[in-house]
Tab-separated table of N, CA and C in Angstrom:
chain	number	residue	atom	x	y	z
A	1148	UNK	N	1.268	-11.641	25.468
A	1148	UNK	CA	1.776	-10.695	24.482
A	1148	UNK	C	2.965	-11.307	23.749
A	1149	UNK	N	2.999	-11.088	22.470
A	1149	UNK	CA	4.049	-11.625	21.632
A	1149	UNK	C	5.285	-10.731	21.711
A	1150	UNK	N	6.452	-11.332	21.879
A	1150	UNK	CA	7.674	-10.528	21.971
A	1150	UNK	C	8.169	-10.073	20.600
A	1151	UNK	N	7.768	-10.778	19.539
A	1151	UNK	CA	8.170	-10.388	18.186
A	1151	UNK	C	7.270	-9.256	17.697
A	1152	UNK	N	7.862	-8.253	17.079
A	1152	UNK	CA	7.108	-7.125	16.534
A	1152	UNK	C	7.197	-7.150	15.010
A	1153	UNK	N	6.085	-6.865	14.365
A	1153	UNK	CA	6.034	-6.794	12.910
A	1153	UNK	C	5.545	-5.399	12.531
A	1154	UNK	N	6.442	-4.600	11.977
A	1154	UNK	CA	6.113	-3.230	11.567
A	1154	UNK	C	5.611	-3.270	10.123
A	1155	UNK	N	4.352	-2.885	9.929
A	1155	UNK	CA	3.721	-2.911	8.608
A	1155	UNK	C	3.474	-1.482	8.144
A	1156	UNK	N	4.098	-1.118	7.026
A	1156	UNK	CA	3.856	0.197	6.430
A	1156	UNK	C	2.688	0.080	5.460
A	1157	UNK	N	1.686	0.917	5.634
A	1157	UNK	CA	0.532	0.945	4.741
A	1157	UNK	C	0.723	2.056	3.720
A	1158	UNK	N	1.057	1.666	2.508
A	1158	UNK	CA	1.250	2.624	1.424
A	1158	UNK	C	-0.072	2.829	0.705
A	1159	UNK	N	-0.430	4.072	0.505
A	1159	UNK	CA	-1.683	4.387	-0.169
A	1159	UNK	C	-1.891	5.881	-0.229
A	1160	UNK	N	-3.079	6.265	-0.586
A	1160	UNK	CA	-3.400	7.690	-0.683
A	1160	UNK	C	-3.353	8.336	0.695
A	1161	UNK	N	-2.846	9.558	0.730
A	1161	UNK	CA	-2.822	10.352	1.957
A	1161	UNK	C	-3.888	11.422	1.827
A	1162	UNK	N	-4.715	11.524	2.859
A	1162	UNK	CA	-5.782	12.531	2.867
A	1162	UNK	C	-5.154	13.915	2.877
A	1163	UNK	N	-5.586	14.774	1.968
A	1163	UNK	CA	-4.967	16.090	1.781
A	1163	UNK	C	-5.765	17.220	2.434
A	1164	UNK	N	-6.393	16.958	3.571
A	1164	UNK	CA	-7.100	18.002	4.308
A	1164	UNK	C	-8.552	18.132	3.903
A	1165	UNK	N	-9.179	19.206	4.368
A	1165	UNK	CA	-10.625	19.394	4.192
A	1165	UNK	C	-11.027	19.573	2.728
A	1166	UNK	N	-10.100	19.973	1.876
A	1166	UNK	CA	-10.413	20.146	0.456
A	1166	UNK	C	-10.379	18.843	-0.332
A	1167	UNK	N	-9.925	17.766	0.299
A	1167	UNK	CA	-9.819	16.468	-0.372
A	1167	UNK	C	-11.196	15.815	-0.381
A	1168	UNK	N	-11.797	15.712	-1.544
A	1168	UNK	CA	-13.174	15.207	-1.676
A	1168	UNK	C	-13.244	13.747	-2.118
A	1169	UNK	N	-12.110	13.039	-2.111
A	1169	UNK	CA	-12.129	11.632	-2.504
A	1169	UNK	C	-12.925	10.805	-1.494
A	1170	UNK	N	-13.547	9.748	-2.000
A	1170	UNK	CA	-14.326	8.853	-1.149
A	1170	UNK	C	-13.405	8.103	-0.194
A	1171	UNK	N	-13.978	7.603	0.891
A	1171	UNK	CA	-13.193	6.875	1.893
A	1171	UNK	C	-12.536	5.630	1.313
A	1172	UNK	N	-13.071	5.093	0.208
A	1172	UNK	CA	-12.498	3.889	-0.404
A	1172	UNK	C	-11.095	4.137	-0.969
A	1173	UNK	N	-10.671	5.383	-1.068
A	1173	UNK	CA	-9.331	5.703	-1.565
A	1173	UNK	C	-8.261	5.555	-0.490
A	1174	UNK	N	-8.683	5.338	0.758
A	1174	UNK	CA	-7.748	5.348	1.883
A	1174	UNK	C	-7.832	4.051	2.678
A	1175	UNK	N	-6.746	3.733	3.383
A	1175	UNK	CA	-6.784	2.620	4.319
A	1175	UNK	C	-7.791	2.953	5.412
A	1176	UNK	N	-8.554	1.967	5.834
A	1176	UNK	CA	-9.554	2.186	6.889
A	1176	UNK	C	-9.095	1.540	8.193
A	1177	UNK	N	-9.729	1.944	9.277
A	1177	UNK	CA	-9.423	1.310	10.563
A	1177	UNK	C	-9.825	-0.160	10.527
A	1178	UNK	N	-10.844	-0.499	9.726
A	1178	UNK	CA	-11.245	-1.903	9.592
A	1178	UNK	C	-10.140	-2.710	8.900
A	1179	UNK	N	-9.492	-2.120	7.881
A	1179	UNK	CA	-8.370	-2.789	7.222
A	1179	UNK	C	-7.263	-3.083	8.228
A	1180	UNK	N	-6.953	-2.096	9.052
A	1180	UNK	CA	-5.910	-2.264	10.060
A	1180	UNK	C	-6.299	-3.352	11.059
A	1181	UNK	N	-7.565	-3.370	11.475
A	1181	UNK	CA	-8.041	-4.373	12.429
A	1181	UNK	C	-7.902	-5.785	11.870
A	1182	UNK	N	-8.197	-5.971	10.572
A	1182	UNK	CA	-8.058	-7.293	9.955
A	1182	UNK	C	-6.613	-7.765	10.074
A	1183	UNK	N	-5.673	-6.885	9.820
A	1183	UNK	CA	-4.261	-7.256	9.935
A	1183	UNK	C	-3.895	-7.603	11.375
A	1184	UNK	N	-4.281	-6.739	12.303
A	1184	UNK	CA	-3.929	-6.937	13.716
A	1184	UNK	C	-4.546	-8.217	14.264
A	1185	UNK	N	-5.800	-8.479	13.918
A	1185	UNK	CA	-6.495	-9.649	14.453
A	1185	UNK	C	-6.039	-10.955	13.822
A	1186	UNK	N	-5.602	-10.939	12.569
A	1186	UNK	CA	-5.283	-12.175	11.861
A	1186	UNK	C	-3.802	-12.533	11.833
A	1187	UNK	N	-2.952	-11.591	12.152
A	1187	UNK	CA	-1.523	-11.897	12.245
A	1187	UNK	C	-1.240	-12.173	13.718
A	1188	UNK	N	-1.113	-13.441	14.053
A	1188	UNK	CA	-1.037	-13.833	15.458
A	1188	UNK	C	0.364	-14.225	15.914
A	1189	UNK	N	1.304	-14.322	14.989
A	1189	UNK	CA	2.646	-14.747	15.368
A	1189	UNK	C	3.557	-13.579	15.747
A	1190	UNK	N	2.998	-12.361	15.789
A	1190	UNK	CA	3.789	-11.187	16.157
A	1190	UNK	C	2.851	-10.066	16.606
A	1191	UNK	N	3.401	-9.146	17.349
A	1191	UNK	CA	2.665	-7.928	17.679
A	1191	UNK	C	2.737	-7.015	16.454
A	1192	UNK	N	1.585	-6.686	15.899
A	1192	UNK	CA	1.531	-5.873	14.687
A	1192	UNK	C	1.579	-4.395	15.056
A	1193	UNK	N	2.510	-3.702	14.443
A	1193	UNK	CA	2.614	-2.251	14.609
A	1193	UNK	C	2.381	-1.635	13.238
A	1194	UNK	N	1.312	-0.868	13.130
A	1194	UNK	CA	0.918	-0.250	11.860
A	1194	UNK	C	1.623	1.094	11.704
A	1195	UNK	N	2.262	1.273	10.574
A	1195	UNK	CA	2.873	2.555	10.208
A	1195	UNK	C	2.048	3.108	9.045
A	1196	UNK	N	1.179	4.047	9.358
A	1196	UNK	CA	0.240	4.585	8.379
A	1196	UNK	C	0.442	6.097	8.261
A	1197	UNK	N	0.911	6.580	7.118
A	1197	UNK	CA	1.131	8.022	6.949
A	1197	UNK	C	-0.109	8.875	7.212
A	1198	UNK	N	-1.304	8.296	7.077
A	1198	UNK	CA	-2.518	9.070	7.327
A	1198	UNK	C	-2.732	9.384	8.802
A	1199	UNK	N	-1.985	8.730	9.680
A	1199	UNK	CA	-2.137	9.002	11.111
A	1199	UNK	C	-1.268	10.173	11.561
A	1200	UNK	N	-0.453	10.687	10.654
A	1200	UNK	CA	0.411	11.825	10.973
A	1200	UNK	C	-0.189	13.070	10.343
A	1201	UNK	N	-0.410	14.070	11.154
A	1201	UNK	CA	-0.979	15.318	10.657
A	1201	UNK	C	0.163	16.267	10.296
A	1202	UNK	N	0.393	16.404	9.000
A	1202	UNK	CA	1.434	17.301	8.508
A	1202	UNK	C	0.779	18.342	7.618
A	1203	UNK	N	0.920	19.639	7.961
A	1203	UNK	CA	0.337	20.662	7.091
A	1203	UNK	C	0.877	20.536	5.671
A	1204	UNK	N	0.024	20.812	4.701
A	1204	UNK	CA	0.394	20.644	3.291
A	1204	UNK	C	1.656	21.431	2.928
A	1205	UNK	N	1.849	22.589	3.537
A	1205	UNK	CA	3.000	23.416	3.207
A	1205	UNK	C	4.305	22.860	3.785
A	1206	UNK	N	4.232	21.835	4.648
A	1206	UNK	CA	5.442	21.204	5.194
A	1206	UNK	C	5.751	19.936	4.387
A	1207	UNK	N	5.855	20.102	3.094
A	1207	UNK	CA	6.035	18.972	2.184
A	1207	UNK	C	7.339	18.224	2.443
A	1208	UNK	N	8.397	18.925	2.849
A	1208	UNK	CA	9.659	18.243	3.146
A	1208	UNK	C	9.489	17.313	4.349
A	1209	UNK	N	8.761	17.772	5.364
A	1209	UNK	CA	8.509	16.941	6.542
A	1209	UNK	C	7.692	15.707	6.171
A	1210	UNK	N	6.711	15.866	5.286
A	1210	UNK	CA	5.889	14.730	4.836
A	1210	UNK	C	6.762	13.715	4.113
A	1211	UNK	N	7.581	14.198	3.210
A	1211	UNK	CA	8.484	13.324	2.452
A	1211	UNK	C	9.394	12.548	3.403
A	1212	UNK	N	10.018	13.248	4.321
A	1212	UNK	CA	10.953	12.627	5.259
A	1212	UNK	C	10.262	11.609	6.155
A	1213	UNK	N	9.126	11.976	6.729
A	1213	UNK	CA	8.451	11.064	7.658
A	1213	UNK	C	7.945	9.812	6.948
A	1214	UNK	N	7.423	9.962	5.733
A	1214	UNK	CA	6.935	8.792	4.998
A	1214	UNK	C	8.078	7.816	4.688
A	1215	UNK	N	9.189	8.336	4.198
A	1215	UNK	CA	10.296	7.438	3.852
A	1215	UNK	C	10.960	6.846	5.090
A	1216	UNK	N	10.972	7.573	6.203
A	1216	UNK	CA	11.487	7.000	7.454
A	1216	UNK	C	10.614	5.827	7.893
A	1217	UNK	N	9.289	5.960	7.741
A	1217	UNK	CA	8.392	4.858	8.092
A	1217	UNK	C	8.634	3.646	7.181
A	1218	UNK	N	8.853	3.897	5.903
A	1218	UNK	CA	9.132	2.796	4.967
A	1218	UNK	C	10.362	2.031	5.448
A	1219	UNK	N	11.424	2.738	5.768
A	1219	UNK	CA	12.680	2.099	6.165
A	1219	UNK	C	12.550	1.377	7.505
A	1220	UNK	N	11.679	1.858	8.392
A	1220	UNK	CA	11.458	1.210	9.691
A	1220	UNK	C	10.610	-0.056	9.567
A	1221	UNK	N	9.955	-0.236	8.439
A	1221	UNK	CA	8.997	-1.339	8.309
A	1221	UNK	C	9.676	-2.672	8.012
A	1222	UNK	N	8.975	-3.732	8.387
A	1222	UNK	CA	9.396	-5.090	8.061
A	1222	UNK	C	8.726	-5.565	6.779
A	1223	UNK	N	7.591	-4.963	6.472
A	1223	UNK	CA	6.821	-5.316	5.284
A	1223	UNK	C	5.988	-4.095	4.874
A	1224	UNK	N	5.748	-3.972	3.581
A	1224	UNK	CA	4.880	-2.911	3.071
A	1224	UNK	C	3.657	-3.547	2.443
A	1225	UNK	N	2.496	-2.961	2.725
A	1225	UNK	CA	1.274	-3.368	2.050
A	1225	UNK	C	0.775	-2.152	1.277
A	1226	UNK	N	0.577	-2.348	-0.025
A	1226	UNK	CA	0.183	-1.262	-0.918
A	1226	UNK	C	-1.308	-1.365	-1.225
A	1227	UNK	N	-2.014	-0.266	-1.037
A	1227	UNK	CA	-3.426	-0.203	-1.403
A	1227	UNK	C	-3.514	0.169	-2.878
A	1228	UNK	N	-3.680	-0.839	-3.718
A	1228	UNK	CA	-3.784	-0.622	-5.163
A	1228	UNK	C	-5.200	-0.941	-5.641
A	1229	UNK	N	-6.178	-0.715	-4.759
A	1229	UNK	CA	-7.580	-0.945	-5.128
A	1229	UNK	C	-8.109	0.202	-5.978
A	1230	UNK	N	-7.541	1.399	-5.780
A	1230	UNK	CA	-7.936	2.581	-6.549
A	1230	UNK	C	-6.670	3.274	-7.049
A	1231	UNK	N	-6.841	4.174	-7.993
A	1231	UNK	CA	-5.714	4.882	-8.592
A	1231	UNK	C	-4.966	5.690	-7.530
A	1232	UNK	N	-3.648	5.606	-7.568
A	1232	UNK	CA	-2.791	6.271	-6.588
A	1232	UNK	C	-1.883	7.289	-7.253
A	1233	UNK	N	-1.155	8.021	-6.429
A	1233	UNK	CA	-0.268	9.055	-6.928
A	1233	UNK	C	1.191	8.651	-6.930
A	1234	UNK	N	2.014	9.586	-7.220
A	1234	UNK	CA	3.451	9.402	-7.361
A	1234	UNK	C	4.107	8.843	-6.100
A	1235	UNK	N	3.649	9.273	-4.933
A	1235	UNK	CA	4.266	8.849	-3.681
A	1235	UNK	C	4.235	7.350	-3.466
A	1236	UNK	N	3.138	6.697	-3.839
A	1236	UNK	CA	3.027	5.253	-3.646
A	1236	UNK	C	4.089	4.521	-4.461
A	1237	UNK	N	4.278	4.915	-5.692
A	1237	UNK	CA	5.310	4.291	-6.522
A	1237	UNK	C	6.706	4.510	-5.953
A	1238	UNK	N	6.948	5.717	-5.445
A	1238	UNK	CA	8.252	6.006	-4.842
A	1238	UNK	C	8.470	5.173	-3.585
A	1239	UNK	N	7.417	5.011	-2.779
A	1239	UNK	CA	7.522	4.184	-1.573
A	1239	UNK	C	7.786	2.728	-1.938
A	1240	UNK	N	7.102	2.241	-2.974
A	1240	UNK	CA	7.326	0.864	-3.423
A	1240	UNK	C	8.771	0.674	-3.883
A	1241	UNK	N	9.278	1.620	-4.623
A	1241	UNK	CA	10.650	1.527	-5.115
A	1241	UNK	C	11.639	1.550	-3.941
A	1242	UNK	N	11.388	2.399	-2.953
A	1242	UNK	CA	12.262	2.468	-1.785
A	1242	UNK	C	12.253	1.132	-1.030
A	1243	UNK	N	11.075	0.570	-0.828
A	1243	UNK	CA	10.979	-0.723	-0.138
A	1243	UNK	C	11.721	-1.801	-0.927
A	1244	UNK	N	11.509	-1.821	-2.224
A	1244	UNK	CA	12.179	-2.796	-3.088
A	1244	UNK	C	13.702	-2.647	-2.969
A	1245	UNK	N	14.166	-1.426	-3.006
A	1245	UNK	CA	15.608	-1.128	-2.900
A	1245	UNK	C	16.167	-1.569	-1.553
A	1246	UNK	N	15.353	-1.426	-0.493
A	1246	UNK	CA	15.775	-1.785	0.866
A	1246	UNK	C	15.496	-3.253	1.202
A	1247	UNK	N	15.052	-4.047	0.219
A	1247	UNK	CA	14.721	-5.473	0.397
A	1247	UNK	C	13.616	-5.698	1.426
A	1248	UNK	N	12.647	-4.787	1.462
A	1248	UNK	CA	11.472	-4.913	2.319
A	1248	UNK	C	10.378	-5.546	1.469
A	1249	UNK	N	9.811	-6.679	1.907
A	1249	UNK	CA	8.756	-7.320	1.110
A	1249	UNK	C	7.582	-6.369	0.860
A	1250	UNK	N	7.067	-6.397	-0.365
A	1250	UNK	CA	5.949	-5.547	-0.774
A	1250	UNK	C	4.796	-6.450	-1.213
A	1251	UNK	N	3.669	-6.302	-0.521
A	1251	UNK	CA	2.449	-7.030	-0.869
A	1251	UNK	C	1.414	-6.013	-1.315
A	1252	UNK	N	0.908	-6.176	-2.517
A	1252	UNK	CA	-0.058	-5.218	-3.051
A	1252	UNK	C	-1.464	-5.792	-2.999
A	1253	UNK	N	-2.384	-4.961	-2.582
A	1253	UNK	CA	-3.803	-5.297	-2.564
A	1253	UNK	C	-4.420	-4.679	-3.819
A	1254	UNK	N	-4.600	-5.534	-4.823
A	1254	UNK	CA	-5.168	-5.098	-6.112
A	1254	UNK	C	-6.256	-6.088	-6.476
A	1255	UNK	N	-7.475	-5.744	-6.161
A	1255	UNK	CA	-8.589	-6.651	-6.409
A	1255	UNK	C	-8.818	-6.807	-7.907
A	1256	UNK	N	-9.261	-7.996	-8.330
A	1256	UNK	CA	-9.560	-8.186	-9.757
A	1256	UNK	C	-10.566	-7.132	-10.238
A	1257	UNK	N	-10.284	-6.563	-11.388
A	1257	UNK	CA	-11.146	-5.523	-11.936
A	1257	UNK	C	-10.798	-4.122	-11.474
A	1258	UNK	N	-9.777	-3.998	-10.646
A	1258	UNK	CA	-9.367	-2.683	-10.159
A	1258	UNK	C	-8.491	-1.973	-11.195
A	1259	UNK	N	-8.150	-0.738	-10.919
A	1259	UNK	CA	-7.375	0.088	-11.833
A	1259	UNK	C	-6.053	-0.570	-12.231
A	1260	UNK	N	-5.404	-1.244	-11.267
A	1260	UNK	CA	-4.081	-1.813	-11.513
A	1260	UNK	C	-4.102	-3.295	-11.868
A	1261	UNK	N	-5.304	-3.865	-11.970
A	1261	UNK	CA	-5.409	-5.301	-12.272
A	1261	UNK	C	-6.767	-5.571	-12.903
A	1262	UNK	N	-6.757	-5.836	-14.199
A	1262	UNK	CA	-8.020	-6.118	-14.868
A	1262	UNK	C	-7.775	-7.013	-16.078
A	1263	UNK	N	-8.818	-7.281	-16.809
A	1263	UNK	CA	-8.689	-8.139	-17.987
A	1263	UNK	C	-8.546	-7.297	-19.248
A	1264	UNK	N	-7.696	-7.785	-20.139
A	1264	UNK	CA	-7.530	-7.153	-21.453
A	1264	UNK	C	-7.528	-8.253	-22.503
A	1265	UNK	N	-7.621	-7.851	-23.749
A	1265	UNK	CA	-7.524	-8.813	-24.858
A	1265	UNK	C	-6.095	-8.834	-25.377
A	1266	UNK	N	-5.559	-10.034	-25.583
A	1266	UNK	CA	-4.229	-10.128	-26.175
A	1266	UNK	C	-4.359	-10.106	-27.699
A	1267	UNK	N	-3.272	-10.328	-28.409
A	1267	UNK	CA	-3.288	-10.278	-29.882
A	1267	UNK	C	-4.184	-11.340	-30.512
A	1268	UNK	N	-4.450	-12.414	-29.773
A	1268	UNK	CA	-5.323	-13.480	-30.269
A	1268	UNK	C	-6.771	-13.279	-29.822
A	1269	UNK	N	-7.086	-12.086	-29.325
A	1269	UNK	CA	-8.422	-11.742	-28.811
A	1269	UNK	C	-8.858	-12.630	-27.649
A	1270	UNK	N	-7.883	-13.150	-26.910
A	1270	UNK	CA	-8.169	-13.917	-25.704
A	1270	UNK	C	-8.089	-12.986	-24.502
A	1271	UNK	N	-9.003	-13.177	-23.562
A	1271	UNK	CA	-8.969	-12.379	-22.338
A	1271	UNK	C	-7.851	-12.887	-21.434
A	1272	UNK	N	-7.002	-11.962	-20.993
A	1272	UNK	CA	-5.935	-12.308	-20.059
A	1272	UNK	C	-5.955	-11.321	-18.899
A	1273	UNK	N	-5.427	-11.772	-17.759
A	1273	UNK	CA	-5.335	-10.862	-16.619
A	1273	UNK	C	-4.133	-9.937	-16.823
A	1274	UNK	N	-4.382	-8.646	-16.762
A	1274	UNK	CA	-3.342	-7.636	-16.900
A	1274	UNK	C	-3.063	-7.044	-15.531
A	1275	UNK	N	-1.799	-6.816	-15.238
A	1275	UNK	CA	-1.393	-6.112	-14.028
A	1275	UNK	C	-0.515	-4.942	-14.439
A	1276	UNK	N	-0.661	-3.832	-13.760
A	1276	UNK	CA	0.176	-2.666	-14.048
A	1276	UNK	C	1.639	-3.098	-13.954
A	1277	UNK	N	2.467	-2.766	-14.944
A	1277	UNK	CA	3.846	-3.250	-14.963
A	1277	UNK	C	4.647	-2.943	-13.695
A	1278	UNK	N	4.480	-1.754	-13.116
A	1278	UNK	CA	5.271	-1.417	-11.934
A	1278	UNK	C	4.697	-2.037	-10.664
A	1279	UNK	N	3.389	-2.179	-10.583
A	1279	UNK	CA	2.806	-2.917	-9.451
A	1279	UNK	C	3.279	-4.364	-9.529
A	1280	UNK	N	3.240	-4.940	-10.718
A	1280	UNK	CA	3.719	-6.306	-10.932
A	1280	UNK	C	5.206	-6.432	-10.568
A	1281	UNK	N	6.018	-5.534	-11.088
A	1281	UNK	CA	7.466	-5.642	-10.918
A	1281	UNK	C	7.975	-5.334	-9.527
A	1282	UNK	N	7.270	-4.486	-8.789
A	1282	UNK	CA	7.742	-4.084	-7.463
A	1282	UNK	C	7.060	-4.833	-6.327
A	1283	UNK	N	6.085	-5.663	-6.636
A	1283	UNK	CA	5.363	-6.422	-5.599
A	1283	UNK	C	5.945	-7.824	-5.488
A	1284	UNK	N	6.125	-8.261	-4.261
A	1284	UNK	CA	6.504	-9.656	-4.045
A	1284	UNK	C	5.313	-10.562	-4.318
A	1285	UNK	N	4.113	-10.056	-4.052
A	1285	UNK	CA	2.891	-10.791	-4.350
A	1285	UNK	C	1.746	-9.795	-4.450
A	1286	UNK	N	0.799	-10.083	-5.350
A	1286	UNK	CA	-0.412	-9.277	-5.496
A	1286	UNK	C	-1.572	-10.090	-4.932
A	1287	UNK	N	-2.317	-9.477	-4.024
A	1287	UNK	CA	-3.385	-10.167	-3.301
A	1287	UNK	C	-4.763	-9.633	-3.691
A	1288	UNK	N	-5.776	-10.493	-3.477
A	1288	UNK	CA	-7.170	-10.141	-3.768
A	1288	UNK	C	-7.859	-9.391	-2.637
A	1289	UNK	N	-7.422	-9.625	-1.390
A	1289	UNK	CA	-8.119	-9.040	-0.242
A	1289	UNK	C	-7.131	-8.807	0.900
A	1290	UNK	N	-7.541	-7.970	1.827
A	1290	UNK	CA	-6.716	-7.703	3.020
A	1290	UNK	C	-6.610	-8.957	3.872
A	1291	UNK	N	-7.678	-9.763	3.896
A	1291	UNK	CA	-7.649	-11.030	4.648
A	1291	UNK	C	-6.625	-11.985	4.054
A	1292	UNK	N	-6.552	-12.008	2.728
A	1292	UNK	CA	-5.573	-12.835	2.031
A	1292	UNK	C	-4.151	-12.457	2.453
A	1293	UNK	N	-3.894	-11.184	2.563
A	1293	UNK	CA	-2.564	-10.704	2.982
A	1293	UNK	C	-2.288	-11.107	4.427
A	1294	UNK	N	-3.276	-10.941	5.296
A	1294	UNK	CA	-3.093	-11.224	6.718
A	1294	UNK	C	-2.829	-12.688	6.996
A	1295	UNK	N	-3.356	-13.544	6.133
A	1295	UNK	CA	-3.158	-14.976	6.360
A	1295	UNK	C	-1.914	-15.438	5.655
């Protein structure tokens, strides 16, 4: 067992109960977590995932507090930017940035936050969402890329 611990905060969509009809691709999966745990071998990986905490929707203050406490406890943040996210993800990214916690974003090419656009010369260029770009220490193509 490794004596060093690496606390990883997984920033992304939070499941909003039985009325939330979004596809599973909007959320971190147990397979995503396994890739991190199995491929990061220089430390014991501790996942901080807000989706593992069951907070009733009406306890919004508790949700806010617990999410930001997890951000501050983390050594690194990984942002799920594969699909469109809400206000909380941006706030978590800003908090991590403010606290000097490295932020790695998972934004696959062609995703909502990273795609191709035409510049003024009609050349195709890779576009990244300005705040994902500005608040990320690095933008990655895959979870495996982040783990390595």
